[in-house]
mmCIF file of C-alpha atoms and ligand atoms in Angstrom:
data_model
loop_
_atom_site.group_PDB
_atom_site.id
_atom_site.type_symbol
_atom_site.label_atom_id
_atom_site.label_comp_id
_atom_site.label_asym_id
_atom_site.label_seq_id
_atom_site.Cartn_x
_atom_site.Cartn_y
_atom_site.Cartn_z
ATOM 1 C CA UNK A 1 85.678 -85.956 65.580
ATOM 2 C CA UNK A 2 87.402 -88.348 68.019
ATOM 3 C CA UNK A 3 88.142 -87.067 71.505
ATOM 4 C CA UNK A 4 91.682 -87.365 72.840
ATOM 5 C CA UNK A 5 91.693 -89.804 75.796
ATOM 6 C CA UNK A 6 92.922 -87.871 78.808
ATOM 7 C CA UNK A 7 94.139 -88.409 82.366
ATOM 8 C CA UNK A 8 93.423 -85.587 84.798
ATOM 9 C CA UNK A 9 95.820 -85.212 87.740
ATOM 10 C CA UNK A 10 94.966 -81.836 89.248
ATOM 11 C CA UNK A 11 91.291 -81.470 90.015
ATOM 12 C CA UNK A 12 89.660 -80.390 93.271
ATOM 13 C CA UNK A 13 86.275 -82.075 93.479
ATOM 14 C CA UNK A 14 85.001 -79.110 95.504
ATOM 15 C CA UNK A 15 86.085 -76.902 92.602
ATOM 16 C CA UNK A 16 83.631 -78.697 90.304
ATOM 17 C CA UNK A 17 80.646 -77.428 92.303
ATOM 18 C CA UNK A 18 78.787 -75.534 89.574
ATOM 19 C CA UNK A 19 76.537 -72.602 90.608
ATOM 20 C CA UNK A 20 73.480 -74.554 89.386
ATOM 21 C CA UNK A 21 74.365 -77.426 91.732
ATOM 22 C CA UNK A 22 74.964 -74.980 94.599
ATOM 23 C CA UNK A 23 71.416 -73.681 94.111
ATOM 24 C CA UNK A 24 69.910 -77.164 93.718
ATOM 25 C CA UNK A 25 71.578 -78.539 96.873
ATOM 26 C CA UNK A 26 70.646 -75.397 98.824
ATOM 27 C CA UNK A 27 67.007 -75.771 97.804
ATOM 28 C CA UNK A 28 66.964 -79.474 98.660
ATOM 29 C CA UNK A 29 68.647 -78.875 102.022
ATOM 30 C CA UNK A 30 66.591 -75.817 103.003
ATOM 31 C CA UNK A 31 69.726 -73.623 103.070
ATOM 32 C CA UNK A 32 69.300 -69.891 102.510
ATOM 33 C CA UNK A 33 71.954 -68.315 100.305
ATOM 34 C CA UNK A 34 72.741 -64.609 99.810
ATOM 35 C CA UNK A 35 71.973 -64.684 96.043
ATOM 36 C CA UNK A 36 68.832 -65.420 94.095
ATOM 37 C CA UNK A 37 70.091 -67.712 91.380
ATOM 38 C CA UNK A 38 73.073 -69.369 89.716
ATOM 39 C CA UNK A 39 73.726 -66.358 87.475
ATOM 40 C CA UNK A 40 73.986 -64.036 90.435
ATOM 41 C CA UNK A 41 76.468 -66.393 92.091
ATOM 42 C CA UNK A 42 78.475 -66.818 88.878
ATOM 43 C CA UNK A 43 78.675 -63.035 88.543
ATOM 44 C CA UNK A 44 80.851 -63.046 91.677
ATOM 45 C CA UNK A 45 83.497 -65.183 89.979
ATOM 46 C CA UNK A 46 85.977 -62.448 89.173
ATOM 47 C CA UNK A 47 89.091 -63.082 91.217
ATOM 48 C CA UNK A 48 92.067 -60.868 92.057
ATOM 49 C CA UNK A 49 94.227 -63.700 93.309
ATOM 50 C CA UNK A 50 94.182 -67.157 94.928
ATOM 51 C CA UNK A 51 92.809 -65.907 98.267
ATOM 52 C CA UNK A 52 89.847 -64.077 96.735
ATOM 53 C CA UNK A 53 88.931 -67.321 94.945
ATOM 54 C CA UNK A 54 89.413 -69.480 98.060
ATOM 55 C CA UNK A 55 87.035 -67.232 100.031
ATOM 56 C CA UNK A 56 84.131 -68.049 97.673
ATOM 57 C CA UNK A 57 85.223 -71.674 97.169
ATOM 58 C CA UNK A 58 85.032 -72.343 100.932
ATOM 59 C CA UNK A 59 81.818 -70.318 101.325
ATOM 60 C CA UNK A 60 79.985 -72.413 98.713
ATOM 61 C CA UNK A 61 80.787 -75.643 100.567
ATOM 62 C CA UNK A 62 77.922 -74.889 102.962
ATOM 63 C CA UNK A 63 75.592 -76.805 100.604
ATOM 64 C CA UNK A 64 77.612 -80.055 100.884
ATOM 65 C CA UNK A 65 76.259 -81.704 103.998
ATOM 66 C CA UNK A 66 75.494 -85.366 103.520
ATOM 67 C CA UNK A 67 76.820 -88.442 101.761
ATOM 68 C CA UNK A 68 74.336 -87.988 98.912
ATOM 69 C CA UNK A 69 75.570 -84.436 98.218
ATOM 70 C CA UNK A 70 79.139 -85.672 97.780
ATOM 71 C CA UNK A 71 77.931 -88.520 95.581
ATOM 72 C CA UNK A 72 76.034 -86.088 93.359
ATOM 73 C CA UNK A 73 79.091 -83.806 93.120
ATOM 74 C CA UNK A 74 81.423 -86.667 92.150
ATOM 75 C CA UNK A 75 78.978 -88.075 89.618
ATOM 76 C CA UNK A 76 78.396 -84.684 87.992
ATOM 77 C CA UNK A 77 82.144 -84.122 87.589
ATOM 78 C CA UNK A 78 82.710 -87.626 86.212
ATOM 79 C CA UNK A 79 79.907 -87.226 83.658
ATOM 80 C CA UNK A 80 81.334 -83.904 82.429
ATOM 81 C CA UNK A 81 84.918 -85.228 82.498
ATOM 82 C CA UNK A 82 83.850 -88.266 80.459
ATOM 83 C CA UNK A 83 82.454 -85.892 77.821
ATOM 84 C CA UNK A 84 85.854 -84.151 77.829
ATOM 85 C CA UNK A 85 87.616 -87.446 77.104
ATOM 86 C CA UNK A 86 88.865 -88.121 80.632
ATOM 87 C CA UNK A 87 89.344 -91.859 81.167
ATOM 88 C CA UNK A 88 91.021 -91.582 84.567
ATOM 89 C CA UNK A 89 91.241 -88.834 87.188
ATOM 90 C CA UNK A 90 93.223 -88.494 90.397
ATOM 91 C CA UNK A 91 90.869 -86.334 92.375
ATOM 92 C CA UNK A 92 91.707 -84.016 95.287
ATOM 93 C CA UNK A 93 89.340 -83.431 98.153
ATOM 94 C CA UNK A 94 89.729 -81.216 101.242
ATOM 95 C CA UNK A 95 88.708 -83.261 104.317
ATOM 96 C CA UNK A 96 89.370 -80.423 106.782
ATOM 97 C CA UNK A 97 87.074 -78.037 104.899
ATOM 98 C CA UNK A 98 84.211 -80.424 105.716
ATOM 99 C CA UNK A 99 85.324 -81.575 109.174
ATOM 100 C CA UNK A 100 85.415 -77.978 110.456
ATOM 101 C CA UNK A 101 81.767 -77.622 109.368
ATOM 102 C CA UNK A 102 80.796 -80.728 111.326
ATOM 103 C CA UNK A 103 80.441 -83.061 108.330
ATOM 104 C CA UNK A 104 81.707 -86.559 109.275
ATOM 105 C CA UNK A 105 84.704 -87.679 107.223
ATOM 106 C CA UNK A 106 83.083 -91.037 106.548
ATOM 107 C CA UNK A 107 80.168 -89.322 104.768
ATOM 108 C CA UNK A 108 82.530 -87.290 102.596
ATOM 109 C CA UNK A 109 84.591 -90.311 101.576
ATOM 110 C CA UNK A 110 81.674 -92.710 101.135
ATOM 111 C CA UNK A 111 79.735 -90.144 99.119
ATOM 112 C CA UNK A 112 82.638 -89.510 96.742
ATOM 113 C CA UNK A 113 83.164 -93.254 96.353
ATOM 114 C CA UNK A 114 79.431 -93.776 95.625
ATOM 115 C CA UNK A 115 79.445 -91.094 92.928
ATOM 116 C CA UNK A 116 82.594 -92.347 91.233
ATOM 117 C CA UNK A 117 81.474 -95.991 91.392
ATOM 118 C CA UNK A 118 78.217 -95.108 89.680
ATOM 119 C CA UNK A 119 80.104 -93.107 87.033
ATOM 120 C CA UNK A 120 82.500 -95.985 86.429
ATOM 121 C CA UNK A 121 79.576 -98.322 85.804
ATOM 122 C CA UNK A 122 77.945 -95.815 83.419
ATOM 123 C CA UNK A 123 80.924 -94.363 81.549
ATOM 124 C CA UNK A 124 83.941 -96.570 82.298
ATOM 125 C CA UNK A 125 85.796 -93.588 83.794
ATOM 126 C CA UNK A 126 88.019 -94.423 86.776
ATOM 127 C CA UNK A 127 88.959 -92.161 89.679
ATOM 128 C CA UNK A 128 91.347 -92.320 92.622
ATOM 129 C CA UNK A 129 91.162 -90.022 95.624
ATOM 130 C CA UNK A 130 93.927 -87.832 97.061
ATOM 131 C CA UNK A 131 93.255 -86.146 100.425
ATOM 132 C CA UNK A 132 94.701 -82.631 100.572
ATOM 133 C CA UNK A 133 95.720 -80.880 103.769
ATOM 134 C CA UNK A 134 94.975 -77.168 104.089
ATOM 135 C CA UNK A 135 98.303 -75.387 104.540
ATOM 136 C CA UNK A 136 96.646 -72.351 106.161
ATOM 137 C CA UNK A 137 95.342 -74.475 109.036
ATOM 138 C CA UNK A 138 97.303 -75.977 111.968
ATOM 139 C CA UNK A 139 99.669 -78.887 111.386
ATOM 140 C CA UNK A 140 98.113 -80.691 114.368
ATOM 141 C CA UNK A 141 94.754 -80.667 112.538
ATOM 142 C CA UNK A 142 96.389 -82.170 109.444
ATOM 143 C CA UNK A 143 97.914 -84.910 111.597
ATOM 144 C CA UNK A 144 94.617 -85.839 113.251
ATOM 145 C CA UNK A 145 92.860 -85.755 109.871
ATOM 146 C CA UNK A 146 95.450 -88.132 108.438
ATOM 147 C CA UNK A 147 95.052 -90.437 111.423
ATOM 148 C CA UNK A 148 91.285 -90.411 110.953
ATOM 149 C CA UNK A 149 91.606 -91.252 107.252
ATOM 150 C CA UNK A 150 93.922 -94.142 108.083
ATOM 151 C CA UNK A 151 91.646 -95.393 110.900
ATOM 152 C CA UNK A 152 88.673 -95.290 108.494
ATOM 153 C CA UNK A 153 90.693 -97.212 105.915
ATOM 154 C CA UNK A 154 89.586 -94.517 103.471
ATOM 155 C CA UNK A 155 90.300 -95.640 99.900
ATOM 156 C CA UNK A 156 92.785 -92.850 99.140
ATOM 157 C CA UNK A 157 95.919 -93.336 97.058
ATOM 158 C CA UNK A 158 97.769 -90.327 98.361
ATOM 159 C CA UNK A 159 97.956 -87.001 100.132
ATOM 160 C CA UNK A 160 98.385 -83.447 98.869
ATOM 161 C CA UNK A 161 98.797 -79.905 100.178
ATOM 162 C CA UNK A 162 96.649 -76.999 99.022
ATOM 163 C CA UNK A 163 94.998 -73.676 99.999
ATOM 164 C CA UNK A 164 96.844 -70.368 100.543
ATOM 165 C CA UNK A 165 100.495 -70.859 99.577
ATOM 166 C CA UNK A 166 102.137 -67.538 100.420
ATOM 167 C CA UNK A 167 102.961 -67.291 104.139
ATOM 168 C CA UNK A 168 102.224 -70.982 104.729
ATOM 169 C CA UNK A 169 105.463 -72.869 103.997
ATOM 170 C CA UNK A 170 105.321 -76.527 103.030
ATOM 171 C CA UNK A 171 108.162 -77.356 105.440
ATOM 172 C CA UNK A 172 105.735 -77.115 108.384
ATOM 173 C CA UNK A 173 104.008 -80.255 107.092
ATOM 174 C CA UNK A 174 107.075 -82.512 106.963
ATOM 175 C CA UNK A 175 105.828 -84.768 109.771
ATOM 176 C CA UNK A 176 102.396 -85.146 108.119
ATOM 177 C CA UNK A 177 103.908 -86.256 104.818
ATOM 178 C CA UNK A 178 106.396 -88.510 106.557
ATOM 179 C CA UNK A 179 103.549 -90.259 108.400
ATOM 180 C CA UNK A 180 101.502 -90.546 105.198
ATOM 181 C CA UNK A 181 104.405 -92.143 103.355
ATOM 182 C CA UNK A 182 104.942 -94.628 106.164
ATOM 183 C CA UNK A 183 101.262 -95.548 105.720
ATOM 184 C CA UNK A 184 101.989 -96.391 102.065
ATOM 185 C CA UNK A 185 100.455 -93.262 100.528
ATOM 186 C CA UNK A 186 101.733 -91.360 97.482
ATOM 187 C CA UNK A 187 102.318 -87.622 97.803
ATOM 188 C CA UNK A 188 101.914 -84.399 95.848
ATOM 189 C CA UNK A 189 101.821 -80.696 96.826
ATOM 190 C CA UNK A 190 100.737 -77.357 95.402
ATOM 191 C CA UNK A 191 103.843 -75.199 95.061
ATOM 192 C CA UNK A 192 104.992 -72.391 92.804
ATOM 193 C CA UNK A 193 101.438 -71.264 91.994
ATOM 194 C CA UNK A 194 101.754 -67.887 93.755
ATOM 195 C CA UNK A 195 104.811 -68.792 95.826
ATOM 196 C CA UNK A 196 108.306 -68.620 94.359
ATOM 197 C CA UNK A 197 110.942 -71.238 93.540
ATOM 198 C CA UNK A 198 111.755 -71.768 97.244
ATOM 199 C CA UNK A 199 108.228 -73.006 97.797
ATOM 200 C CA UNK A 200 108.821 -75.682 95.143
ATOM 201 C CA UNK A 201 112.174 -76.635 96.688
ATOM 202 C CA UNK A 202 110.516 -77.071 100.080
ATOM 203 C CA UNK A 203 107.852 -79.366 98.654
ATOM 204 C CA UNK A 204 110.583 -81.511 97.084
ATOM 205 C CA UNK A 205 113.177 -81.420 99.859
ATOM 206 C CA UNK A 206 111.088 -81.228 103.037
ATOM 207 C CA UNK A 207 107.998 -83.197 101.961
ATOM 208 C CA UNK A 208 109.599 -85.453 99.340
ATOM 209 C CA UNK A 209 106.566 -85.190 97.055
ATOM 210 C CA UNK A 210 106.381 -87.096 93.763
ATOM 211 C CA UNK A 211 104.562 -84.415 91.739
ATOM 212 C CA UNK A 212 104.331 -80.637 91.964
ATOM 213 C CA UNK A 213 100.893 -79.107 91.454
ATOM 214 C CA UNK A 214 101.291 -75.928 89.348
ATOM 215 C CA UNK A 215 105.049 -75.279 89.724
ATOM 216 C CA UNK A 216 104.910 -72.500 87.129
ATOM 217 C CA UNK A 217 107.148 -70.150 89.137
ATOM 218 C CA UNK A 218 110.038 -72.567 88.529
ATOM 219 C CA UNK A 219 110.423 -70.530 85.341
ATOM 220 C CA UNK A 220 112.025 -67.790 87.508
ATOM 221 C CA UNK A 221 114.948 -69.989 88.572
ATOM 222 C CA UNK A 222 117.207 -71.603 85.942
ATOM 223 C CA UNK A 223 118.911 -73.850 88.517
ATOM 224 C CA UNK A 224 115.596 -75.202 89.732
ATOM 225 C CA UNK A 225 114.423 -75.667 86.145
ATOM 226 C CA UNK A 226 117.460 -77.849 85.388
ATOM 227 C CA UNK A 227 116.874 -79.849 88.538
ATOM 228 C CA UNK A 228 113.198 -80.465 87.675
ATOM 229 C CA UNK A 229 114.154 -81.493 84.139
ATOM 230 C CA UNK A 230 117.009 -83.768 85.272
ATOM 231 C CA UNK A 231 115.004 -85.605 87.919
ATOM 232 C CA UNK A 232 111.878 -85.770 85.725
ATOM 233 C CA UNK A 233 109.675 -84.079 88.317
ATOM 234 C CA UNK A 234 106.122 -83.982 87.028
ATOM 235 C CA UNK A 235 104.209 -80.695 87.041
ATOM 236 C CA UNK A 236 100.409 -80.562 86.913
ATOM 237 C CA UNK A 237 99.710 -77.308 85.093
ATOM 238 C CA UNK A 238 96.297 -75.602 85.054
ATOM 239 C CA UNK A 239 96.337 -72.884 82.378
ATOM 240 C CA UNK A 240 92.846 -71.410 82.848
ATOM 241 C CA UNK A 241 93.284 -71.376 86.629
ATOM 242 C CA UNK A 242 96.540 -69.428 86.272
ATOM 243 C CA UNK A 243 94.811 -66.864 84.060
ATOM 244 C CA UNK A 244 91.726 -66.497 86.275
ATOM 245 C CA UNK A 245 93.790 -66.117 89.468
ATOM 246 C CA UNK A 246 96.222 -63.670 87.832
ATOM 247 C CA UNK A 247 99.180 -65.977 88.348
ATOM 248 C CA UNK A 248 99.933 -65.025 84.720
ATOM 249 C CA UNK A 249 98.871 -61.857 82.883
ATOM 250 C CA UNK A 250 97.165 -63.769 80.074
ATOM 251 C CA UNK A 251 97.377 -67.128 78.321
ATOM 252 C CA UNK A 252 99.918 -65.807 75.785
ATOM 253 C CA UNK A 253 102.356 -65.091 78.611
ATOM 254 C CA UNK A 254 101.890 -68.470 80.303
ATOM 255 C CA UNK A 255 105.269 -70.176 80.822
ATOM 256 C CA UNK A 256 104.018 -73.546 79.452
ATOM 257 C CA UNK A 257 106.022 -73.378 76.179
ATOM 258 C CA UNK A 258 109.151 -72.263 78.055
ATOM 259 C CA UNK A 259 108.749 -75.099 80.569
ATOM 260 C CA UNK A 260 108.408 -77.574 77.695
ATOM 261 C CA UNK A 261 111.465 -76.074 75.992
ATOM 262 C CA UNK A 262 113.386 -76.467 79.259
ATOM 263 C CA UNK A 263 112.612 -80.197 79.157
ATOM 264 C CA UNK A 264 110.086 -80.351 81.987
ATOM 265 C CA UNK A 265 107.498 -83.087 82.245
ATOM 266 C CA UNK A 266 104.248 -81.082 82.158
ATOM 267 C CA UNK A 267 100.588 -82.122 82.150
ATOM 268 C CA UNK A 268 97.374 -80.173 81.453
ATOM 269 C CA UNK A 269 94.565 -80.067 84.038
ATOM 270 C CA UNK A 270 91.560 -78.021 85.124
ATOM 271 C CA UNK A 271 92.053 -77.345 88.899
ATOM 272 C CA UNK A 272 88.613 -75.872 89.781
ATOM 273 C CA UNK A 273 86.689 -75.956 86.503
ATOM 274 C CA UNK A 274 83.395 -74.598 87.877
ATOM 275 C CA UNK A 275 85.235 -71.364 88.716
ATOM 276 C CA UNK A 276 87.782 -70.927 85.946
ATOM 277 C CA UNK A 277 85.767 -71.092 82.749
ATOM 278 C CA UNK A 278 86.174 -74.670 81.661
ATOM 279 C CA UNK A 279 87.003 -78.327 82.129
ATOM 280 C CA UNK A 280 90.121 -80.140 80.952
ATOM 281 C CA UNK A 281 89.051 -80.143 77.278
ATOM 282 C CA UNK A 282 88.906 -76.361 77.309
ATOM 283 C CA UNK A 283 92.314 -76.188 79.025
ATOM 284 C CA UNK A 284 93.782 -78.287 76.195
ATOM 285 C CA UNK A 285 91.986 -76.105 73.631
ATOM 286 C CA UNK A 286 93.333 -72.822 74.999
ATOM 287 C CA UNK A 287 96.950 -74.003 74.947
ATOM 288 C CA UNK A 288 96.520 -75.477 71.460
ATOM 289 C CA UNK A 289 95.182 -72.115 70.264
ATOM 290 C CA UNK A 290 97.631 -69.927 72.171
ATOM 291 C CA UNK A 291 100.784 -71.875 71.316
ATOM 292 C CA UNK A 292 99.865 -73.566 68.049
ATOM 293 C CA UNK A 293 100.404 -77.109 69.303
ATOM 294 C CA UNK A 294 100.130 -79.833 66.687
ATOM 295 C CA UNK A 295 98.526 -83.238 67.267
ATOM 296 C CA UNK A 296 101.824 -84.836 68.263
ATOM 297 C CA UNK A 297 102.470 -82.188 70.894
ATOM 298 C CA UNK A 298 98.946 -82.622 72.258
ATOM 299 C CA UNK A 299 99.328 -86.409 72.388
ATOM 300 C CA UNK A 300 102.682 -85.944 74.158
ATOM 301 C CA UNK A 301 100.932 -83.892 76.843
ATOM 302 C CA UNK A 302 98.322 -86.636 77.233
ATOM 303 C CA UNK A 303 101.088 -89.269 77.465
ATOM 304 C CA UNK A 304 102.862 -87.179 80.112
ATOM 305 C CA UNK A 305 99.747 -87.371 82.286
ATOM 306 C CA UNK A 306 99.606 -91.153 81.934
ATOM 307 C CA UNK A 307 103.284 -91.421 82.917
ATOM 308 C CA UNK A 308 102.818 -89.030 85.838
ATOM 309 C CA UNK A 309 99.762 -90.855 87.186
ATOM 310 C CA UNK A 310 99.791 -93.334 90.056
ATOM 311 C CA UNK A 311 98.059 -95.962 87.906
ATOM 312 C CA UNK A 312 99.339 -99.541 87.640
ATOM 313 C CA UNK A 313 101.360 -100.322 84.495
ATOM 314 C CA UNK A 314 98.624 -102.422 82.887
ATOM 315 C CA UNK A 315 96.146 -99.541 82.928
ATOM 316 C CA UNK A 316 98.835 -97.093 81.795
ATOM 317 C CA UNK A 317 99.532 -99.297 78.786
ATOM 318 C CA UNK A 318 95.834 -99.495 77.935
ATOM 319 C CA UNK A 319 95.461 -95.679 77.981
ATOM 320 C CA UNK A 320 98.697 -95.123 76.021
ATOM 321 C CA UNK A 321 97.333 -97.379 73.277
ATOM 322 C CA UNK A 322 94.139 -95.314 73.118
ATOM 323 C CA UNK A 323 96.122 -92.068 72.847
ATOM 324 C CA UNK A 324 98.243 -93.547 70.038
ATOM 325 C CA UNK A 325 95.072 -94.671 68.241
ATOM 326 C CA UNK A 326 93.742 -91.096 68.490
ATOM 327 C CA UNK A 327 96.988 -89.793 67.016
ATOM 328 C CA UNK A 328 96.950 -92.291 64.162
ATOM 329 C CA UNK A 329 93.560 -91.042 62.937
ATOM 330 C CA UNK A 330 94.024 -88.026 60.630
ATOM 331 C CA UNK A 331 92.235 -84.738 61.357
ATOM 332 C CA UNK A 332 91.799 -85.737 64.990
ATOM 333 C CA UNK A 333 91.275 -82.214 66.150
ATOM 334 C CA UNK A 334 94.304 -80.134 67.072
ATOM 335 C CA UNK A 335 95.607 -77.625 64.573
ATOM 336 C CA UNK A 336 98.960 -78.067 62.835
ATOM 337 C CA UNK A 337 101.439 -75.794 64.514
ATOM 338 C CA UNK A 338 104.912 -74.876 65.567
ATOM 339 C CA UNK A 339 105.549 -76.423 68.923
ATOM 340 C CA UNK A 340 106.765 -79.997 68.612
ATOM 341 C CA UNK A 341 108.795 -82.335 70.752
HETATM 342 N N1 ADE B 401 92.246 -75.310 96.533
HETATM 343 C C1 ADE B 401 91.418 -75.366 95.483
HETATM 344 N N2 ADE B 401 91.994 -74.821 94.404
HETATM 345 C C2 ADE B 401 93.224 -74.416 94.774
HETATM 346 C C3 ADE B 401 94.302 -73.806 94.101
HETATM 347 N N3 ADE B 401 94.248 -73.463 92.806
HETATM 348 N N4 ADE B 401 95.416 -73.523 94.812
HETATM 349 C C4 ADE B 401 95.496 -73.838 96.112
HETATM 350 N N5 ADE B 401 94.509 -74.427 96.781
HETATM 351 C C5 ADE B 401 93.383 -74.718 96.125
HETATM 352 ZN ZN1 ZN B 402 94.833 -76.905 92.705
#
């Protein structure tokens, strides 16, 4: 059965650190961990909310110390993403989470580039990097991190904003995003994951971002919904993440169908697949099953991601053709269903 070609736009490379790789890197680096094996670590992956996940996510980073570790992480994600049909990914990384541990930024960036270059040669998958600022850390730290990225001429295409949303308003980071834009960078921000509609408005109005990561709480505000539909704001939705972090009660009550009905431009992504039970293919599968999407609806979601990407037009055209080829082959995978465009 052919695999739908996909573009992934919401993926934290640190969130692809599988328990087996945590153990392997710990062993290789002589790092002692408080659990015996990967199963024991995985058993801790039951989260109440975003913060309880972030606590473990940051804790596990202790095993990422050198350029080679980051290369291995990037390559492992790219290999798995390739299997899932991903042909291009715009990949988040958290520079501050490594800088505060004393890991030089150049090693993080060079390692990720090494891993993705190797994967491109092997699988043809392409990746661009987006540096995210941690909204629960000082703005001054975000500014110096941005300056360091620019001074290094790090090959990033844009900046993002992530970590704990509630209590850490996006508006504080206006100067950071302004400086990034003046440096020619694209911009995105997490908003409306746990925070309400105002959090989304701040990301749009105070940071001027081009995409909203998550944005599911826009469903609570009809005025905001109309605005997002009218201005074609792209949302990067992560269904399994929302379920695992209790942002929604279960997949059946996810607002995805309602957002589509409201005319929003939504995409499907995996967020932190090592923690939330699956990569992008599984995220597509769960929404196909839960909402009875037919092949055309699934291809429309894949097209949305191409449109929402920061890729040049030539590459967008190439991927659109591959999606249309997938759709033209009968029995390509998704079940016939109700939800159509
Ligand atoms: N960092 C990694 N995953 C995240 C998420 N789902 N929300 C906010 N920050 C994150
Ligand atoms: Zn995220």
